[in-house]
Every structure is written in C-alpha cells, then in structure tokens.
C-alpha cells in the first residue's frame, strides 16, 4: 500500500516543470471526474519543457490521488529520475515513450480505456462522420491494431508508424489516444473523440437510419475544425476553465 507523499516539489523543480506538473495532475483529476478512468491502469504523460524527460502517473495510484508532486519523471529509456518510492506502468512506458521519442511537437499524450472509444474502435469502419464532434477527430485520426498488452518494445516502431503525424488514434479492442502541444490541447482532443464515439454508439443503438453528413460539408468542416477547435481557440482557450474546475473538485491536486 502506498503512503502518499506530503513534501511538495514546487521549490525543487523549474517553474516550467512545476506548471507542467500542475496541468498534468489537473488532467488526471478531470479524467477521474468524467469517469473515463480504468482503476489504476491507464496513463497520461507530459513532456518536461526543454528536456527529453516526461512525467507520468505513479503505478498504483488512482487518478483522483494524483498530485503535481507525486507524478514520476522518467527518460525515454524508462529510468526514473526522481527520488520517489513509486514505479510506473510498463505498458504505459511502452506507449508513451514510443510517442515522445518521435513526436517532438506533442507535449502531452493521453491514453484511456473508455467504453465508447473501445467500442467504436472495435467495429469495422471505426469512427463515422455522424456528428460535429467526429469532424474534429476524423481529419487527424489513425488506428493501431491490438497486439496484446503493450509491454513489448518491438511494438513501439509499429505504433509510431501507425500514428504518423495524426493527433487522434483509436486502438481496436483497447481504447483511444490523443496528443497535443499542450495538456489542454490533448485534453480537448480526447473530449472531442470521446463525445464522437458516445454519439456514434447512441445512434447505432437507436436502430434508426442515420443522417449522413454530405462529403462536401465534411471537406469544408475539416478546414474549419483545424482552426476553430485547436490552439488559442480550442484546448488552450478552454483549459483555464478546466483548471478552475479541477481546483473546485479538490485543490490538493496542485500540491
């Protein structure tokens, strides 16, 4: 059983690292509040600015126990760089190190096992253009086939190749993944992907004929979505409100 630390790292790391820790811890708390978690078994990572190191949750803690100070800092080889009693999830290391190794534009990577993303990823045809939310994901969506528990280093190259330059990924039989240049962008992208999958499931269960979005509209929305729902008008705009929400839930996340 873990004994949660009480010592804050705020004065022991750079300002940039501390802010990254606060943002990442808030993301974990928000995911827990939205019931997107999976006990202790999924993971969100964030790169420490100016380094090849990244932060990830301590394996064994629930998402609503994550704080800025108990996040674990590791390098791309999986070496733990903090003086910490915690370890990390081996599967989480395989997935996140693979992405951080090649996607230097991505500060944050979110990988979750939600019912909606697993379900839509696991049906032939995957995500359909059936809602406005799907328009935000489809232009930059990839798939990576299930290979079992992600603990084999040989899977990293295949994951990297499948991801390419996309920012959303569905993993059949497994879950969903998003990445972004900030924690806020990655969070917004997962929110959009999750909502798109939830709506698709609801429509599939309705047994009614779905009104398809015309291809001409889809092409136009793709261009709009890349501007309207990203960066300063997307995740980065919404993130301060999400931080306030996390603080209202429990201000202890930023300790």
mmCIF file of C-alpha atoms in Angstrom:
data_model
loop_
_atom_site.group_PDB
_atom_site.id
_atom_site.type_symbol
_atom_site.label_atom_id
_atom_site.label_comp_id
_atom_site.label_asym_id
_atom_site.label_seq_id
_atom_site.Cartn_x
_atom_site.Cartn_y
_atom_site.Cartn_z
ATOM 1 C CA UNK A 1 0.000 0.000 0.000
ATOM 2 C CA UNK A 2 1.373 3.402 -0.980
ATOM 3 C CA UNK A 3 1.941 6.179 1.517
ATOM 4 C CA UNK A 4 1.169 9.402 -0.336
ATOM 5 C CA UNK A 5 3.943 11.994 -0.113
ATOM 6 C CA UNK A 6 3.385 15.272 1.687
ATOM 7 C CA UNK A 7 6.561 17.004 0.505
ATOM 8 C CA UNK A 8 5.904 19.471 -2.308
ATOM 9 C CA UNK A 9 8.332 19.656 -5.227
ATOM 10 C CA UNK A 10 7.293 23.205 -6.081
ATOM 11 C CA UNK A 11 10.561 24.766 -4.951
ATOM 12 C CA UNK A 12 12.712 21.856 -6.145
ATOM 13 C CA UNK A 13 11.957 21.975 -9.896
ATOM 14 C CA UNK A 14 11.899 24.704 -12.542
ATOM 15 C CA UNK A 15 8.849 26.930 -12.938
ATOM 16 C CA UNK A 16 8.152 25.331 -16.323
ATOM 17 C CA UNK A 17 8.293 21.822 -14.892
ATOM 18 C CA UNK A 18 6.078 22.791 -11.971
ATOM 19 C CA UNK A 19 3.422 24.278 -14.244
ATOM 20 C CA UNK A 20 3.531 21.133 -16.373
ATOM 21 C CA UNK A 21 3.075 19.044 -13.229
ATOM 22 C CA UNK A 22 0.073 21.140 -12.167
ATOM 23 C CA UNK A 23 -1.537 20.910 -15.608
ATOM 24 C CA UNK A 24 -0.961 17.162 -15.835
ATOM 25 C CA UNK A 25 -2.267 16.488 -12.322
ATOM 26 C CA UNK A 26 -5.371 18.534 -13.152
ATOM 27 C CA UNK A 27 -5.869 16.442 -16.280
ATOM 28 C CA UNK A 28 -5.836 13.248 -14.215
ATOM 29 C CA UNK A 29 -8.389 14.693 -11.784
ATOM 30 C CA UNK A 30 -10.671 15.792 -14.634
ATOM 31 C CA UNK A 31 -10.470 12.367 -16.289
ATOM 32 C CA UNK A 32 -11.421 10.785 -12.953
ATOM 33 C CA UNK A 33 -14.340 13.195 -12.537
ATOM 34 C CA UNK A 34 -15.612 12.386 -16.029
ATOM 35 C CA UNK A 35 -15.417 8.649 -15.248
ATOM 36 C CA UNK A 36 -13.019 7.986 -18.076
ATOM 37 C CA UNK A 37 -10.509 6.197 -15.853
ATOM 38 C CA UNK A 38 -9.828 2.465 -15.500
ATOM 39 C CA UNK A 39 -8.854 1.929 -11.860
ATOM 40 C CA UNK A 40 -5.058 2.468 -11.951
ATOM 41 C CA UNK A 41 -4.384 1.106 -15.432
ATOM 42 C CA UNK A 42 -4.367 3.941 -17.941
ATOM 43 C CA UNK A 43 -1.980 6.818 -18.276
ATOM 44 C CA UNK A 44 -1.399 10.402 -19.337
ATOM 45 C CA UNK A 45 2.066 11.857 -19.865
ATOM 46 C CA UNK A 46 3.533 15.298 -20.375
ATOM 47 C CA UNK A 47 6.978 16.264 -21.567
ATOM 48 C CA UNK A 48 9.088 18.443 -19.280
ATOM 49 C CA UNK A 49 9.795 21.578 -21.367
ATOM 50 C CA UNK A 50 13.305 21.762 -22.787
ATOM 51 C CA UNK A 51 14.187 18.141 -21.975
ATOM 52 C CA UNK A 52 13.727 14.577 -23.225
ATOM 53 C CA UNK A 53 12.067 13.675 -19.931
ATOM 54 C CA UNK A 54 8.379 13.237 -19.318
ATOM 55 C CA UNK A 55 6.017 12.960 -16.372
ATOM 56 C CA UNK A 56 3.546 10.127 -15.832
ATOM 57 C CA UNK A 57 1.369 8.791 -13.029
ATOM 58 C CA UNK A 58 2.750 6.584 -10.300
ATOM 59 C CA UNK A 59 1.598 2.999 -10.904
ATOM 60 C CA UNK A 60 -0.780 2.101 -8.102
ATOM 61 C CA UNK A 61 -2.421 5.473 -7.542
ATOM 62 C CA UNK A 62 -5.974 6.200 -8.623
ATOM 63 C CA UNK A 63 -6.376 9.206 -10.885
ATOM 64 C CA UNK A 64 -8.059 11.205 -8.121
ATOM 65 C CA UNK A 65 -4.951 10.682 -5.967
ATOM 66 C CA UNK A 66 -2.531 12.181 -8.492
ATOM 67 C CA UNK A 67 -0.848 15.419 -7.461
ATOM 68 C CA UNK A 68 1.744 17.652 -9.049
ATOM 69 C CA UNK A 69 4.371 16.326 -6.642
ATOM 70 C CA UNK A 70 3.702 12.579 -6.895
ATOM 71 C CA UNK A 71 3.967 12.442 -10.688
ATOM 72 C CA UNK A 72 7.026 10.421 -11.720
ATOM 73 C CA UNK A 73 9.699 11.832 -14.046
ATOM 74 C CA UNK A 74 11.317 9.356 -16.453
ATOM 75 C CA UNK A 75 13.574 9.413 -19.500
ATOM 76 C CA UNK A 76 12.960 7.682 -22.828
ATOM 77 C CA UNK A 77 14.722 4.550 -21.570
ATOM 78 C CA UNK A 78 12.335 4.245 -18.645
ATOM 79 C CA UNK A 79 14.790 5.333 -15.967
ATOM 80 C CA UNK A 80 13.069 7.046 -13.038
ATOM 81 C CA UNK A 81 14.765 10.381 -12.420
ATOM 82 C CA UNK A 82 13.010 11.431 -9.211
ATOM 83 C CA UNK A 83 13.769 10.424 -5.658
ATOM 84 C CA UNK A 84 10.423 8.661 -5.356
ATOM 85 C CA UNK A 85 9.012 5.460 -3.852
ATOM 86 C CA UNK A 86 6.807 4.984 -6.901
ATOM 87 C CA UNK A 87 7.182 2.965 -10.066
ATOM 88 C CA UNK A 88 5.484 3.286 -13.457
ATOM 89 C CA UNK A 89 3.201 1.062 -15.525
ATOM 90 C CA UNK A 90 5.361 -0.925 -18.018
ATOM 91 C CA UNK A 91 2.637 -0.758 -20.682
ATOM 92 C CA UNK A 92 2.373 2.972 -20.133
ATOM 93 C CA UNK A 93 6.099 3.339 -20.667
ATOM 94 C CA UNK A 94 5.990 1.437 -23.965
ATOM 95 C CA UNK A 95 3.194 3.573 -25.397
ATOM 96 C CA UNK A 96 4.264 6.976 -24.122
ATOM 97 C CA UNK A 97 7.993 6.612 -24.715
ATOM 98 C CA UNK A 98 7.290 5.472 -28.282
ATOM 99 C CA UNK A 99 5.290 8.617 -28.997
ATOM 100 C CA UNK A 100 7.516 11.115 -27.177
ATOM 101 C CA UNK A 101 10.510 9.611 -28.986
ATOM 102 C CA UNK A 102 9.239 10.668 -32.427
ATOM 103 C CA UNK A 103 6.545 13.302 -31.904
ATOM 104 C CA UNK A 104 8.508 16.260 -30.609
ATOM 105 C CA UNK A 105 5.508 18.514 -31.313
ATOM 106 C CA UNK A 106 3.482 16.699 -28.649
ATOM 107 C CA UNK A 107 3.901 17.828 -25.070
ATOM 108 C CA UNK A 108 1.046 15.674 -23.793
ATOM 109 C CA UNK A 109 -0.209 12.170 -24.641
ATOM 110 C CA UNK A 110 -3.496 10.820 -23.263
ATOM 111 C CA UNK A 111 -4.304 7.098 -23.475
ATOM 112 C CA UNK A 112 -7.540 5.838 -21.912
ATOM 113 C CA UNK A 113 -9.733 2.728 -21.970
ATOM 114 C CA UNK A 114 -13.208 4.249 -22.193
ATOM 115 C CA UNK A 115 -16.234 2.186 -23.119
ATOM 116 C CA UNK A 116 -17.046 4.489 -26.032
ATOM 117 C CA UNK A 117 -13.586 4.531 -27.619
ATOM 118 C CA UNK A 118 -13.061 0.781 -27.206
ATOM 119 C CA UNK A 119 -16.473 0.064 -28.720
ATOM 120 C CA UNK A 120 -16.165 2.321 -31.760
ATOM 121 C CA UNK A 121 -12.545 1.311 -32.357
ATOM 122 C CA UNK A 122 -13.588 -2.342 -32.370
ATOM 123 C CA UNK A 123 -16.292 -2.227 -35.050
ATOM 124 C CA UNK A 124 -15.479 -2.444 -38.737
ATOM 125 C CA UNK A 125 -15.375 1.019 -40.228
ATOM 126 C CA UNK A 126 -14.390 2.645 -36.947
ATOM 127 C CA UNK A 127 -15.415 6.245 -36.379
ATOM 128 C CA UNK A 128 -18.112 7.503 -38.730
ATOM 129 C CA UNK A 129 -18.792 11.122 -39.811
ATOM 130 C CA UNK A 130 -22.074 11.194 -37.931
ATOM 131 C CA UNK A 131 -21.661 14.229 -35.671
ATOM 132 C CA UNK A 132 -19.916 17.560 -35.438
ATOM 133 C CA UNK A 133 -17.606 16.063 -32.814
ATOM 134 C CA UNK A 134 -16.410 13.455 -35.300
ATOM 135 C CA UNK A 135 -15.401 16.289 -37.634
ATOM 136 C CA UNK A 136 -12.830 17.403 -35.076
ATOM 137 C CA UNK A 137 -11.211 13.950 -34.934
ATOM 138 C CA UNK A 138 -11.508 12.390 -38.393
ATOM 139 C CA UNK A 139 -9.072 14.697 -40.255
ATOM 140 C CA UNK A 140 -6.254 13.530 -37.988
ATOM 141 C CA UNK A 141 -7.272 10.008 -36.980
ATOM 142 C CA UNK A 142 -5.217 6.810 -37.159
ATOM 143 C CA UNK A 143 -5.652 3.216 -35.982
ATOM 144 C CA UNK A 144 -3.276 0.736 -34.335
ATOM 145 C CA UNK A 145 -4.262 -2.935 -34.218
ATOM 146 C CA UNK A 146 -4.309 -4.788 -30.922
ATOM 147 C CA UNK A 147 -1.134 -6.769 -30.208
ATOM 148 C CA UNK A 148 -1.808 -7.778 -26.616
ATOM 149 C CA UNK A 149 -0.528 -5.999 -23.518
ATOM 150 C CA UNK A 150 1.777 -3.196 -24.630
ATOM 151 C CA UNK A 151 4.896 -4.431 -22.860
ATOM 152 C CA UNK A 152 6.969 -5.490 -25.881
ATOM 153 C CA UNK A 153 9.458 -2.906 -27.152
ATOM 154 C CA UNK A 154 9.082 -4.297 -30.669
ATOM 155 C CA UNK A 155 5.576 -2.798 -30.806
ATOM 156 C CA UNK A 156 6.915 0.739 -30.462
ATOM 157 C CA UNK A 157 8.005 1.079 -34.096
ATOM 158 C CA UNK A 158 4.654 -0.189 -35.384
ATOM 159 C CA UNK A 159 2.806 2.210 -33.088
ATOM 160 C CA UNK A 160 4.962 5.093 -34.302
ATOM 161 C CA UNK A 161 4.377 4.176 -37.946
ATOM 162 C CA UNK A 162 0.612 3.866 -37.471
ATOM 163 C CA UNK A 163 0.396 7.170 -35.609
ATOM 164 C CA UNK A 164 2.397 9.136 -38.172
ATOM 165 C CA UNK A 165 1.551 12.829 -37.865
ATOM 166 C CA UNK A 166 -2.010 12.303 -36.590
ATOM 167 C CA UNK A 167 -3.272 13.621 -33.255
ATOM 168 C CA UNK A 168 -6.073 11.119 -32.578
ATOM 169 C CA UNK A 169 -5.799 7.339 -32.523
ATOM 170 C CA UNK A 170 -8.296 4.545 -31.989
ATOM 171 C CA UNK A 171 -6.882 1.215 -30.836
ATOM 172 C CA UNK A 172 -9.308 -1.637 -31.659
ATOM 173 C CA UNK A 173 -10.171 -3.790 -28.616
ATOM 174 C CA UNK A 174 -8.139 -1.396 -26.490
ATOM 175 C CA UNK A 175 -9.112 2.302 -26.317
ATOM 176 C CA UNK A 176 -8.323 5.784 -27.524
ATOM 177 C CA UNK A 177 -5.326 8.096 -27.618
ATOM 178 C CA UNK A 178 -4.781 11.784 -28.300
ATOM 179 C CA UNK A 179 -1.800 14.103 -28.224
ATOM 180 C CA UNK A 180 -1.241 17.825 -28.345
ATOM 181 C CA UNK A 181 1.269 20.657 -27.958
ATOM 182 C CA UNK A 182 -0.198 21.399 -24.520
ATOM 183 C CA UNK A 183 -2.068 19.417 -21.885
ATOM 184 C CA UNK A 184 -5.141 21.491 -22.710
ATOM 185 C CA UNK A 185 -4.994 20.632 -26.412
ATOM 186 C CA UNK A 186 -4.592 16.907 -25.744
ATOM 187 C CA UNK A 187 -7.483 17.017 -23.267
ATOM 188 C CA UNK A 188 -9.764 18.843 -25.717
ATOM 189 C CA UNK A 189 -8.918 16.333 -28.425
ATOM 190 C CA UNK A 190 -9.791 13.406 -26.190
ATOM 191 C CA UNK A 191 -13.016 15.138 -25.171
ATOM 192 C CA UNK A 192 -13.987 15.506 -28.835
ATOM 193 C CA UNK A 193 -13.035 11.899 -29.643
ATOM 194 C CA UNK A 194 -14.934 10.561 -26.643
ATOM 195 C CA UNK A 195 -18.057 12.580 -27.493
ATOM 196 C CA UNK A 196 -17.911 11.480 -31.135
ATOM 197 C CA UNK A 197 -17.743 7.842 -30.045
ATOM 198 C CA UNK A 198 -20.541 8.248 -27.482
ATOM 199 C CA UNK A 199 -22.834 9.799 -30.099
ATOM 200 C CA UNK A 200 -22.000 7.091 -32.626
ATOM 201 C CA UNK A 201 -22.844 4.380 -30.093
ATOM 202 C CA UNK A 202 -26.157 6.070 -29.289
ATOM 203 C CA UNK A 203 -27.034 6.266 -32.978
ATOM 204 C CA UNK A 204 -26.041 2.642 -33.581
ATOM 205 C CA UNK A 205 -28.276 1.532 -30.710
ATOM 206 C CA UNK A 206 -31.241 3.557 -31.970
ATOM 207 C CA UNK A 207 -31.800 1.208 -34.935
ATOM 208 C CA UNK A 208 -32.811 4.264 -36.943
ATOM 209 C CA UNK A 209 -31.329 5.370 -40.252
ATOM 210 C CA UNK A 210 -28.527 7.850 -39.616
ATOM 211 C CA UNK A 211 -28.478 11.164 -41.485
ATOM 212 C CA UNK A 212 -25.049 11.172 -43.098
ATOM 213 C CA UNK A 213 -23.074 14.413 -43.321
ATOM 214 C CA UNK A 214 -22.535 15.146 -47.044
ATOM 215 C CA UNK A 215 -18.937 14.841 -48.235
ATOM 216 C CA UNK A 216 -18.928 18.453 -49.444
ATOM 217 C CA UNK A 217 -19.785 19.605 -45.913
ATOM 218 C CA UNK A 218 -17.229 17.251 -44.400
ATOM 219 C CA UNK A 219 -14.452 18.689 -46.572
ATOM 220 C CA UNK A 220 -15.325 22.232 -45.521
ATOM 221 C CA UNK A 221 -15.653 21.410 -41.838
ATOM 222 C CA UNK A 222 -12.265 19.697 -41.806
ATOM 223 C CA UNK A 223 -10.629 23.002 -42.691
ATOM 224 C CA UNK A 224 -12.750 24.918 -40.177
ATOM 225 C CA UNK A 225 -12.167 22.432 -37.366
ATOM 226 C CA UNK A 226 -8.397 22.709 -37.628
ATOM 227 C CA UNK A 227 -8.721 26.432 -36.899
ATOM 228 C CA UNK A 228 -11.771 26.776 -34.648
ATOM 229 C CA UNK A 229 -11.181 23.867 -32.275
ATOM 230 C CA UNK A 230 -7.436 23.940 -31.726
ATOM 231 C CA UNK A 231 -4.767 26.126 -30.177
ATOM 232 C CA UNK A 232 -5.830 29.507 -28.830
ATOM 233 C CA UNK A 233 -9.493 28.980 -29.745
ATOM 234 C CA UNK A 234 -9.631 25.327 -28.694
ATOM 235 C CA UNK A 235 -7.886 23.462 -25.924
ATOM 236 C CA UNK A 236 -5.743 26.384 -24.814
ATOM 237 C CA UNK A 237 -8.841 28.582 -24.541
ATOM 238 C CA UNK A 238 -10.837 26.012 -22.584
ATOM 239 C CA UNK A 239 -8.010 24.827 -20.330
ATOM 240 C CA UNK A 240 -8.099 27.673 -17.749
ATOM 241 C CA UNK A 241 -11.770 26.850 -17.119
ATOM 242 C CA UNK A 242 -10.835 23.189 -16.714
ATOM 243 C CA UNK A 243 -8.125 24.138 -14.211
ATOM 244 C CA UNK A 244 -10.717 26.071 -12.216
ATOM 245 C CA UNK A 245 -12.990 23.032 -12.313
ATOM 246 C CA UNK A 246 -10.188 20.781 -11.045
ATOM 247 C CA UNK A 247 -9.463 23.250 -8.244
ATOM 248 C CA UNK A 248 -13.125 23.267 -7.215
ATOM 249 C CA UNK A 249 -13.132 19.465 -7.144
ATOM 250 C CA UNK A 250 -10.065 19.310 -4.875
ATOM 251 C CA UNK A 251 -7.327 21.954 -4.654
ATOM 252 C CA UNK A 252 -4.945 19.268 -3.400
ATOM 253 C CA UNK A 253 -4.035 18.277 -6.969
ATOM 254 C CA UNK A 254 -1.645 21.240 -7.238
ATOM 255 C CA UNK A 255 0.381 20.307 -4.160
#
